[in-house]
mmCIF file of N, CA and C and ligand atoms in Angstrom:
data_model
loop_
_atom_site.group_PDB
_atom_site.id
_atom_site.type_symbol
_atom_site.label_atom_id
_atom_site.label_comp_id
_atom_site.label_asym_id
_atom_site.label_seq_id
_atom_site.Cartn_x
_atom_site.Cartn_y
_atom_site.Cartn_z
ATOM 1 N N MET A 86 40.512 -9.197 -36.463
ATOM 2 C CA MET A 86 40.532 -7.840 -35.950
ATOM 3 C C MET A 86 41.006 -7.862 -34.500
ATOM 4 N N ASN A 87 42.097 -7.179 -34.219
ATOM 5 C CA ASN A 87 42.650 -7.190 -32.866
ATOM 6 C C ASN A 87 42.674 -5.820 -32.210
ATOM 7 N N GLU A 88 42.247 -4.806 -32.955
ATOM 8 C CA GLU A 88 42.269 -3.459 -32.384
ATOM 9 C C GLU A 88 40.853 -2.889 -32.392
ATOM 10 N N TYR A 89 40.654 -1.899 -31.573
ATOM 11 C CA TYR A 89 39.360 -1.217 -31.565
ATOM 12 C C TYR A 89 39.229 -0.344 -32.805
ATOM 13 N N SER A 90 38.021 -0.327 -33.376
ATOM 14 C CA SER A 90 37.757 0.550 -34.513
ATOM 15 C C SER A 90 37.687 2.004 -34.033
ATOM 16 N N ASP A 91 37.759 2.920 -34.983
ATOM 17 C CA ASP A 91 37.619 4.336 -34.624
ATOM 18 C C ASP A 91 36.270 4.592 -33.956
ATOM 19 N N LYS A 92 35.222 3.877 -34.425
ATOM 20 C CA LYS A 92 33.889 4.087 -33.837
ATOM 21 C C LYS A 92 33.835 3.624 -32.384
ATOM 22 N N VAL A 93 34.483 2.505 -32.088
ATOM 23 C CA VAL A 93 34.505 2.032 -30.701
ATOM 24 C C VAL A 93 35.194 3.065 -29.817
ATOM 25 N N ILE A 94 36.318 3.545 -30.279
ATOM 26 C CA ILE A 94 37.069 4.535 -29.486
ATOM 27 C C ILE A 94 36.251 5.807 -29.300
ATOM 28 N N GLU A 95 35.582 6.227 -30.366
ATOM 29 C CA GLU A 95 34.789 7.460 -30.291
ATOM 30 C C GLU A 95 33.618 7.298 -29.317
ATOM 31 N N HIS A 96 32.921 6.163 -29.388
ATOM 32 C CA HIS A 96 31.797 5.927 -28.460
ATOM 33 C C HIS A 96 32.296 5.800 -27.025
ATOM 34 N N PHE A 97 33.455 5.168 -26.848
ATOM 35 C CA PHE A 97 33.999 5.023 -25.493
ATOM 36 C C PHE A 97 34.365 6.389 -24.910
ATOM 37 N N GLN A 98 34.929 7.246 -25.746
ATOM 38 C CA GLN A 98 35.352 8.556 -25.250
ATOM 39 C C GLN A 98 34.191 9.532 -25.100
ATOM 40 N N ASN A 99 33.129 9.313 -25.900
ATOM 41 C CA ASN A 99 31.959 10.203 -25.860
ATOM 42 C C ASN A 99 30.681 9.372 -25.811
ATOM 43 N N PRO A 100 30.492 8.625 -24.740
ATOM 44 C CA PRO A 100 29.322 7.732 -24.692
ATOM 45 C C PRO A 100 28.011 8.519 -24.724
ATOM 46 N N ARG A 101 27.099 8.052 -25.581
ATOM 47 C CA ARG A 101 25.784 8.689 -25.716
ATOM 48 C C ARG A 101 24.819 8.144 -24.668
ATOM 49 N N ASN A 102 23.920 9.041 -24.246
ATOM 50 C CA ASN A 102 22.756 8.648 -23.448
ATOM 51 C C ASN A 102 23.096 7.989 -22.107
ATOM 52 N N VAL A 103 24.189 8.401 -21.503
ATOM 53 C CA VAL A 103 24.499 7.916 -20.155
ATOM 54 C C VAL A 103 23.574 8.625 -19.169
ATOM 55 N N GLY A 104 23.105 7.909 -18.167
ATOM 56 C CA GLY A 104 22.286 8.541 -17.144
ATOM 57 C C GLY A 104 21.119 7.672 -16.755
ATOM 58 N N PHE A 105 20.077 8.299 -16.260
ATOM 59 C CA PHE A 105 18.885 7.548 -15.879
ATOM 60 C C PHE A 105 17.657 8.339 -16.273
ATOM 61 N N ILE A 106 16.530 7.659 -16.334
ATOM 62 C CA ILE A 106 15.249 8.285 -16.677
ATOM 63 C C ILE A 106 14.371 8.211 -15.431
ATOM 64 N N GLU A 107 14.048 9.356 -14.921
ATOM 65 C CA GLU A 107 13.304 9.403 -13.666
ATOM 66 C C GLU A 107 11.946 8.713 -13.768
ATOM 67 N N ASP A 108 11.236 8.950 -14.861
ATOM 68 C CA ASP A 108 9.906 8.351 -15.014
ATOM 69 C C ASP A 108 9.938 7.217 -16.049
ATOM 70 N N ALA A 109 10.959 6.370 -15.941
ATOM 71 C CA ALA A 109 11.119 5.262 -16.887
ATOM 72 C C ALA A 109 9.916 4.319 -16.847
ATOM 73 N N ASN A 110 9.603 3.756 -18.005
ATOM 74 C CA ASN A 110 8.567 2.724 -18.086
ATOM 75 C C ASN A 110 9.143 1.349 -17.764
ATOM 76 N N GLY A 111 10.456 1.233 -17.901
ATOM 77 C CA GLY A 111 11.076 -0.051 -17.629
ATOM 78 C C GLY A 111 12.518 0.131 -17.218
ATOM 79 N N ILE A 112 12.970 -0.743 -16.334
ATOM 80 C CA ILE A 112 14.358 -0.720 -15.866
ATOM 81 C C ILE A 112 14.866 -2.153 -15.877
ATOM 82 N N GLY A 113 16.043 -2.343 -16.437
ATOM 83 C CA GLY A 113 16.630 -3.678 -16.449
ATOM 84 C C GLY A 113 18.062 -3.639 -15.963
ATOM 85 N N GLU A 114 18.483 -4.722 -15.376
ATOM 86 C CA GLU A 114 19.854 -4.828 -14.895
ATOM 87 C C GLU A 114 20.447 -6.125 -15.419
ATOM 88 N N ILE A 115 21.695 -6.049 -15.814
ATOM 89 C CA ILE A 115 22.369 -7.265 -16.264
ATOM 90 C C ILE A 115 23.844 -7.167 -15.934
ATOM 91 N N GLY A 116 24.422 -8.303 -15.633
ATOM 92 C CA GLY A 116 25.847 -8.345 -15.338
ATOM 93 C C GLY A 116 26.476 -9.556 -15.977
ATOM 94 N N ASP A 117 27.776 -9.464 -16.147
ATOM 95 C CA ASP A 117 28.548 -10.590 -16.660
ATOM 96 C C ASP A 117 29.290 -11.201 -15.479
ATOM 97 N N THR A 118 28.903 -12.390 -15.119
ATOM 98 C CA THR A 118 29.497 -12.988 -13.923
ATOM 99 C C THR A 118 30.971 -13.331 -14.105
ATOM 100 N N ASP A 119 31.410 -13.463 -15.359
ATOM 101 C CA ASP A 119 32.822 -13.785 -15.591
ATOM 102 C C ASP A 119 33.733 -12.594 -15.308
ATOM 103 N N CYS A 120 33.354 -11.406 -15.826
ATOM 104 C CA CYS A 120 34.252 -10.256 -15.691
ATOM 105 C C CYS A 120 33.773 -9.258 -14.644
ATOM 106 N N GLY A 121 32.522 -9.382 -14.195
ATOM 107 C CA GLY A 121 32.013 -8.479 -13.170
ATOM 108 C C GLY A 121 31.419 -7.193 -13.713
ATOM 109 N N ASP A 122 31.413 -7.023 -15.046
ATOM 110 C CA ASP A 122 30.828 -5.814 -15.611
ATOM 111 C C ASP A 122 29.315 -5.828 -15.393
ATOM 112 N N PHE A 123 28.750 -4.620 -15.288
ATOM 113 C CA PHE A 123 27.350 -4.513 -14.886
ATOM 114 C C PHE A 123 26.721 -3.296 -15.547
ATOM 115 N N MET A 124 25.466 -3.417 -15.988
ATOM 116 C CA MET A 124 24.772 -2.239 -16.500
ATOM 117 C C MET A 124 23.311 -2.252 -16.101
ATOM 118 N N LYS A 125 22.790 -1.046 -15.959
ATOM 119 C CA LYS A 125 21.387 -0.828 -15.642
ATOM 120 C C LYS A 125 20.822 0.028 -16.762
ATOM 121 N N VAL A 126 19.701 -0.377 -17.328
ATOM 122 C CA VAL A 126 19.118 0.311 -18.480
ATOM 123 C C VAL A 126 17.733 0.832 -18.129
ATOM 124 N N PHE A 127 17.459 2.040 -18.562
ATOM 125 C CA PHE A 127 16.165 2.687 -18.342
ATOM 126 C C PHE A 127 15.542 2.963 -19.705
ATOM 127 N N ILE A 128 14.259 2.659 -19.839
ATOM 128 C CA ILE A 128 13.600 2.960 -21.119
ATOM 129 C C ILE A 128 12.356 3.804 -20.888
ATOM 130 N N LYS A 129 12.100 4.638 -21.866
ATOM 131 C CA LYS A 129 10.872 5.440 -21.898
ATOM 132 C C LYS A 129 10.133 5.067 -23.176
ATOM 133 N N VAL A 130 8.888 4.658 -23.031
ATOM 134 C CA VAL A 130 8.088 4.198 -24.167
ATOM 135 C C VAL A 130 6.844 5.074 -24.292
ATOM 136 N N GLU A 131 6.609 5.551 -25.500
ATOM 137 C CA GLU A 131 5.387 6.306 -25.774
ATOM 138 C C GLU A 131 4.796 5.783 -27.063
ATOM 139 N N ASN A 132 3.534 5.354 -27.007
ATOM 140 C CA ASN A 132 2.852 4.806 -28.176
ATOM 141 C C ASN A 132 3.675 3.693 -28.842
ATOM 142 N N ASP A 133 4.211 2.802 -28.020
ATOM 143 C CA ASP A 133 4.965 1.633 -28.483
ATOM 144 C C ASP A 133 6.331 1.977 -29.082
ATOM 145 N N ILE A 134 6.744 3.232 -28.972
ATOM 146 C CA ILE A 134 8.047 3.645 -29.500
ATOM 147 C C ILE A 134 8.989 3.955 -28.341
ATOM 148 N N LEU A 135 10.218 3.473 -28.460
ATOM 149 C CA LEU A 135 11.238 3.816 -27.468
ATOM 150 C C LEU A 135 11.674 5.260 -27.728
ATOM 151 N N THR A 136 11.235 6.153 -26.878
ATOM 152 C CA THR A 136 11.567 7.562 -27.081
ATOM 153 C C THR A 136 12.855 7.940 -26.365
ATOM 154 N N ASP A 137 13.258 7.132 -25.387
ATOM 155 C CA ASP A 137 14.517 7.417 -24.700
ATOM 156 C C ASP A 137 15.058 6.127 -24.088
ATOM 157 N N VAL A 138 16.355 6.003 -24.118
ATOM 158 C CA VAL A 138 17.054 4.875 -23.486
ATOM 159 C C VAL A 138 18.304 5.450 -22.834
ATOM 160 N N LYS A 139 18.454 5.172 -21.576
ATOM 161 C CA LYS A 139 19.658 5.625 -20.871
ATOM 162 C C LYS A 139 20.218 4.449 -20.073
ATOM 163 N N TYR A 140 21.450 4.593 -19.640
ATOM 164 C CA TYR A 140 22.082 3.486 -18.921
ATOM 165 C C TYR A 140 23.150 4.008 -17.986
ATOM 166 N N GLN A 141 23.423 3.178 -17.017
ATOM 167 C CA GLN A 141 24.566 3.375 -16.141
ATOM 168 C C GLN A 141 25.368 2.089 -16.237
ATOM 169 N N ILE A 142 26.656 2.212 -16.333
ATOM 170 C CA ILE A 142 27.460 1.017 -16.580
ATOM 171 C C ILE A 142 28.767 1.073 -15.817
ATOM 172 N N ARG A 143 29.179 -0.085 -15.375
ATOM 173 C CA ARG A 143 30.535 -0.255 -14.863
ATOM 174 C C ARG A 143 31.123 -1.374 -15.711
ATOM 175 N N GLY A 144 32.001 -0.974 -16.627
ATOM 176 C CA GLY A 144 32.470 -1.998 -17.541
ATOM 177 C C GLY A 144 33.721 -1.602 -18.291
ATOM 178 N N CYS A 145 34.123 -2.494 -19.144
ATOM 179 C CA CYS A 145 35.322 -2.294 -19.954
ATOM 180 C C CYS A 145 35.014 -1.298 -21.084
ATOM 181 N N PRO A 146 36.033 -0.792 -21.759
ATOM 182 C CA PRO A 146 35.795 0.149 -22.860
ATOM 183 C C PRO A 146 34.845 -0.395 -23.931
ATOM 184 N N ALA A 147 34.968 -1.661 -24.255
ATOM 185 C CA ALA A 147 34.094 -2.234 -25.288
ATOM 186 C C ALA A 147 32.646 -2.258 -24.824
ATOM 187 N N SER A 148 32.417 -2.591 -23.562
ATOM 188 C CA SER A 148 31.035 -2.648 -23.079
ATOM 189 C C SER A 148 30.420 -1.256 -23.031
ATOM 190 N N ILE A 149 31.219 -0.251 -22.725
ATOM 191 C CA ILE A 149 30.719 1.132 -22.708
ATOM 192 C C ILE A 149 30.383 1.579 -24.131
ATOM 193 N N ALA A 150 31.243 1.285 -25.079
ATOM 194 C CA ALA A 150 30.967 1.635 -26.480
ATOM 195 C C ALA A 150 29.722 0.901 -26.980
ATOM 196 N N CYS A 151 29.558 -0.344 -26.586
ATOM 197 C CA CYS A 151 28.388 -1.117 -27.013
ATOM 198 C C CYS A 151 27.100 -0.544 -26.420
ATOM 199 N N ALA A 152 27.144 -0.151 -25.164
ATOM 200 C CA ALA A 152 25.956 0.442 -24.543
ATOM 201 C C ALA A 152 25.572 1.728 -25.267
ATOM 202 N N SER A 153 26.564 2.533 -25.584
ATOM 203 C CA SER A 153 26.325 3.786 -26.292
ATOM 204 C C SER A 153 25.701 3.521 -27.669
ATOM 205 N N ALA A 154 26.287 2.590 -28.402
ATOM 206 C CA ALA A 154 25.763 2.268 -29.737
ATOM 207 C C ALA A 154 24.369 1.669 -29.651
ATOM 208 N N MET A 155 24.140 0.846 -28.631
ATOM 209 C CA MET A 155 22.825 0.228 -28.461
ATOM 210 C C MET A 155 21.743 1.297 -28.325
ATOM 211 N N THR A 156 22.026 2.357 -27.553
ATOM 212 C CA THR A 156 21.000 3.390 -27.381
ATOM 213 C C THR A 156 20.693 4.073 -28.713
ATOM 214 N N GLU A 157 21.724 4.289 -29.511
ATOM 215 C CA GLU A 157 21.488 4.929 -30.813
ATOM 216 C C GLU A 157 20.660 4.031 -31.722
ATOM 217 N N LEU A 158 20.878 2.732 -31.624
ATOM 218 C CA LEU A 158 20.104 1.806 -32.452
ATOM 219 C C LEU A 158 18.667 1.679 -31.955
ATOM 220 N N ALA A 159 18.479 1.742 -30.646
ATOM 221 C CA ALA A 159 17.168 1.442 -30.070
ATOM 222 C C ALA A 159 16.212 2.629 -30.064
ATOM 223 N N ILE A 160 16.723 3.819 -29.813
ATOM 224 C CA ILE A 160 15.832 4.983 -29.699
ATOM 225 C C ILE A 160 15.138 5.223 -31.039
ATOM 226 N N GLY A 161 13.826 5.353 -30.975
ATOM 227 C CA GLY A 161 13.028 5.590 -32.188
ATOM 228 C C GLY A 161 12.413 4.328 -32.757
ATOM 229 N N LYS A 162 12.852 3.175 -32.261
ATOM 230 C CA LYS A 162 12.280 1.916 -32.753
ATOM 231 C C LYS A 162 11.040 1.552 -31.935
ATOM 232 N N ASN A 163 10.139 0.763 -32.552
ATOM 233 C CA ASN A 163 9.047 0.239 -31.742
ATOM 234 C C ASN A 163 9.596 -0.917 -30.897
ATOM 235 N N LEU A 164 8.839 -1.311 -29.896
ATOM 236 C CA LEU A 164 9.346 -2.294 -28.943
ATOM 237 C C LEU A 164 9.722 -3.609 -29.606
ATOM 238 N N ASP A 165 8.902 -4.070 -30.558
ATOM 239 C CA ASP A 165 9.210 -5.347 -31.220
ATOM 240 C C ASP A 165 10.540 -5.268 -31.960
ATOM 241 N N ASP A 166 10.747 -4.182 -32.698
ATOM 242 C CA ASP A 166 12.000 -4.037 -33.445
ATOM 243 C C ASP A 166 13.192 -3.880 -32.496
ATOM 244 N N ALA A 167 12.991 -3.153 -31.412
ATOM 245 C CA ALA A 167 14.084 -2.975 -30.455
ATOM 246 C C ALA A 167 14.476 -4.308 -29.824
ATOM 247 N N LEU A 168 13.478 -5.140 -29.562
ATOM 248 C CA LEU A 168 13.776 -6.444 -28.968
ATOM 249 C C LEU A 168 14.528 -7.349 -29.927
ATOM 250 N N MET A 169 14.409 -7.075 -31.226
ATOM 251 C CA MET A 169 15.097 -7.898 -32.226
ATOM 252 C C MET A 169 16.574 -7.531 -32.361
ATOM 253 N N LEU A 170 16.978 -6.393 -31.787
ATOM 254 C CA LEU A 170 18.400 -6.021 -31.856
ATOM 255 C C LEU A 170 19.227 -7.094 -31.157
ATOM 256 N N ASN A 171 20.316 -7.490 -31.782
ATOM 257 C CA ASN A 171 21.156 -8.506 -31.139
ATOM 258 C C ASN A 171 22.604 -8.005 -31.035
ATOM 259 N N ASP A 172 23.418 -8.838 -30.449
ATOM 260 C CA ASP A 172 24.803 -8.421 -30.201
ATOM 261 C C ASP A 172 25.553 -8.091 -31.485
ATOM 262 N N MET A 173 25.263 -8.809 -32.574
ATOM 263 C CA MET A 173 25.986 -8.537 -33.815
ATOM 264 C C MET A 173 25.528 -7.238 -34.472
ATOM 265 N N ASP A 174 24.268 -6.829 -34.248
ATOM 266 C CA ASP A 174 23.831 -5.508 -34.725
ATOM 267 C C ASP A 174 24.675 -4.419 -34.075
ATOM 268 N N ILE A 175 24.945 -4.598 -32.798
ATOM 269 C CA ILE A 175 25.741 -3.613 -32.065
ATOM 270 C C ILE A 175 27.188 -3.651 -32.541
ATOM 271 N N VAL A 176 27.718 -4.839 -32.706
ATOM 272 C CA VAL A 176 29.097 -4.982 -33.197
ATOM 273 C C VAL A 176 29.225 -4.331 -34.574
ATOM 274 N N ASP A 177 28.249 -4.589 -35.445
ATOM 275 C CA ASP A 177 28.289 -3.997 -36.792
ATOM 276 C C ASP A 177 28.231 -2.466 -36.726
ATOM 277 N N ALA A 178 27.400 -1.935 -35.818
ATOM 278 C CA ALA A 178 27.267 -0.478 -35.698
ATOM 279 C C ALA A 178 28.575 0.173 -35.259
ATOM 280 N N LEU A 179 29.430 -0.644 -34.645
ATOM 281 C CA LEU A 179 30.727 -0.125 -34.173
ATOM 282 C C LEU A 179 31.854 -0.479 -35.130
ATOM 283 N N ASP A 180 31.499 -0.960 -36.315
ATOM 284 C CA ASP A 180 32.513 -1.412 -37.296
ATOM 285 C C ASP A 180 33.371 -2.530 -36.742
ATOM 286 N N GLY A 181 32.750 -3.359 -35.914
ATOM 287 C CA GLY A 181 33.432 -4.543 -35.415
ATOM 288 C C GLY A 181 34.079 -4.345 -34.053
ATOM 289 N N LEU A 182 34.374 -5.476 -33.439
ATOM 290 C CA LEU A 182 35.109 -5.508 -32.176
ATOM 291 C C LEU A 182 36.202 -6.559 -32.308
ATOM 292 N N PRO A 183 37.288 -6.399 -31.579
ATOM 293 C CA PRO A 183 38.276 -7.472 -31.558
ATOM 294 C C PRO A 183 37.606 -8.782 -31.126
ATOM 295 N N GLU A 184 38.033 -9.870 -31.700
ATOM 296 C CA GLU A 184 37.406 -11.172 -31.430
ATOM 297 C C GLU A 184 37.245 -11.440 -29.933
ATOM 298 N N PHE A 185 38.252 -11.133 -29.174
ATOM 299 C CA PHE A 185 38.206 -11.450 -27.745
ATOM 300 C C PHE A 185 37.301 -10.501 -26.965
ATOM 301 N N LYS A 186 36.738 -9.485 -27.647
ATOM 302 C CA LYS A 186 35.823 -8.559 -26.977
ATOM 303 C C LYS A 186 34.383 -8.671 -27.489
ATOM 304 N N ILE A 187 34.134 -9.616 -28.376
ATOM 305 C CA ILE A 187 32.772 -9.771 -28.904
ATOM 306 C C ILE A 187 31.767 -10.001 -27.771
ATOM 307 N N HIS A 188 32.168 -10.751 -26.764
ATOM 308 C CA HIS A 188 31.245 -11.054 -25.680
ATOM 309 C C HIS A 188 30.771 -9.799 -24.963
ATOM 310 N N CYS A 189 31.538 -8.719 -25.046
ATOM 311 C CA CYS A 189 31.173 -7.484 -24.337
ATOM 312 C C CYS A 189 29.902 -6.858 -24.918
ATOM 313 N N SER A 190 29.551 -7.225 -26.142
ATOM 314 C CA SER A 190 28.348 -6.675 -26.757
ATOM 315 C C SER A 190 27.093 -7.339 -26.215
ATOM 316 N N VAL A 191 27.244 -8.479 -25.546
ATOM 317 C CA VAL A 191 26.078 -9.224 -25.079
ATOM 318 C C VAL A 191 25.341 -8.480 -23.975
ATOM 319 N N LEU A 192 26.079 -7.763 -23.131
ATOM 320 C CA LEU A 192 25.429 -6.994 -22.070
ATOM 321 C C LEU A 192 24.380 -6.065 -22.660
ATOM 322 N N SER A 193 24.758 -5.323 -23.671
ATOM 323 C CA SER A 193 23.868 -4.319 -24.248
ATOM 324 C C SER A 193 22.754 -4.929 -25.069
ATOM 325 N N ALA A 194 22.979 -6.099 -25.606
ATOM 326 C CA ALA A 194 21.950 -6.734 -26.434
ATOM 327 C C ALA A 194 20.918 -7.474 -25.609
ATOM 328 N N SER A 195 21.217 -7.699 -24.332
ATOM 329 C CA SER A 195 20.324 -8.518 -23.507
ATOM 330 C C SER A 195 19.107 -7.749 -23.039
HETATM 331 FE FE1 FES B 485 33.296 -7.593 -19.281
HETATM 332 FE FE2 FES B 485 33.885 -6.424 -21.556
HETATM 333 S S1 FES B 485 35.255 -7.471 -20.241
HETATM 334 S S2 FES B 485 31.924 -6.807 -20.731
#
């Protein structure tokens, strides 16, 4: 696969859940030292359920699509299940990524 799927393009053009959560229960930051991409994630947890996930990102189109898809996968899950999400879950949710962009899903899975 060498091209972006329709889902990747759609998430990149209309990223879900961008922003921040003022009263977040948790905030995480991660960057890719190779490409310089960076994201900050905010989570809201109520009764062990992720009720909201938002992010701010400076990254490539694939990393933005992955962050968007990650929020859709994570919201509504309990913390244990959300922690089990991995990079390939995100790639699958986007109907795949070009081989050379698979690494971009790691930011969102971390
Ligand atoms: Fe850096 Fe995509 S090139 S995350």
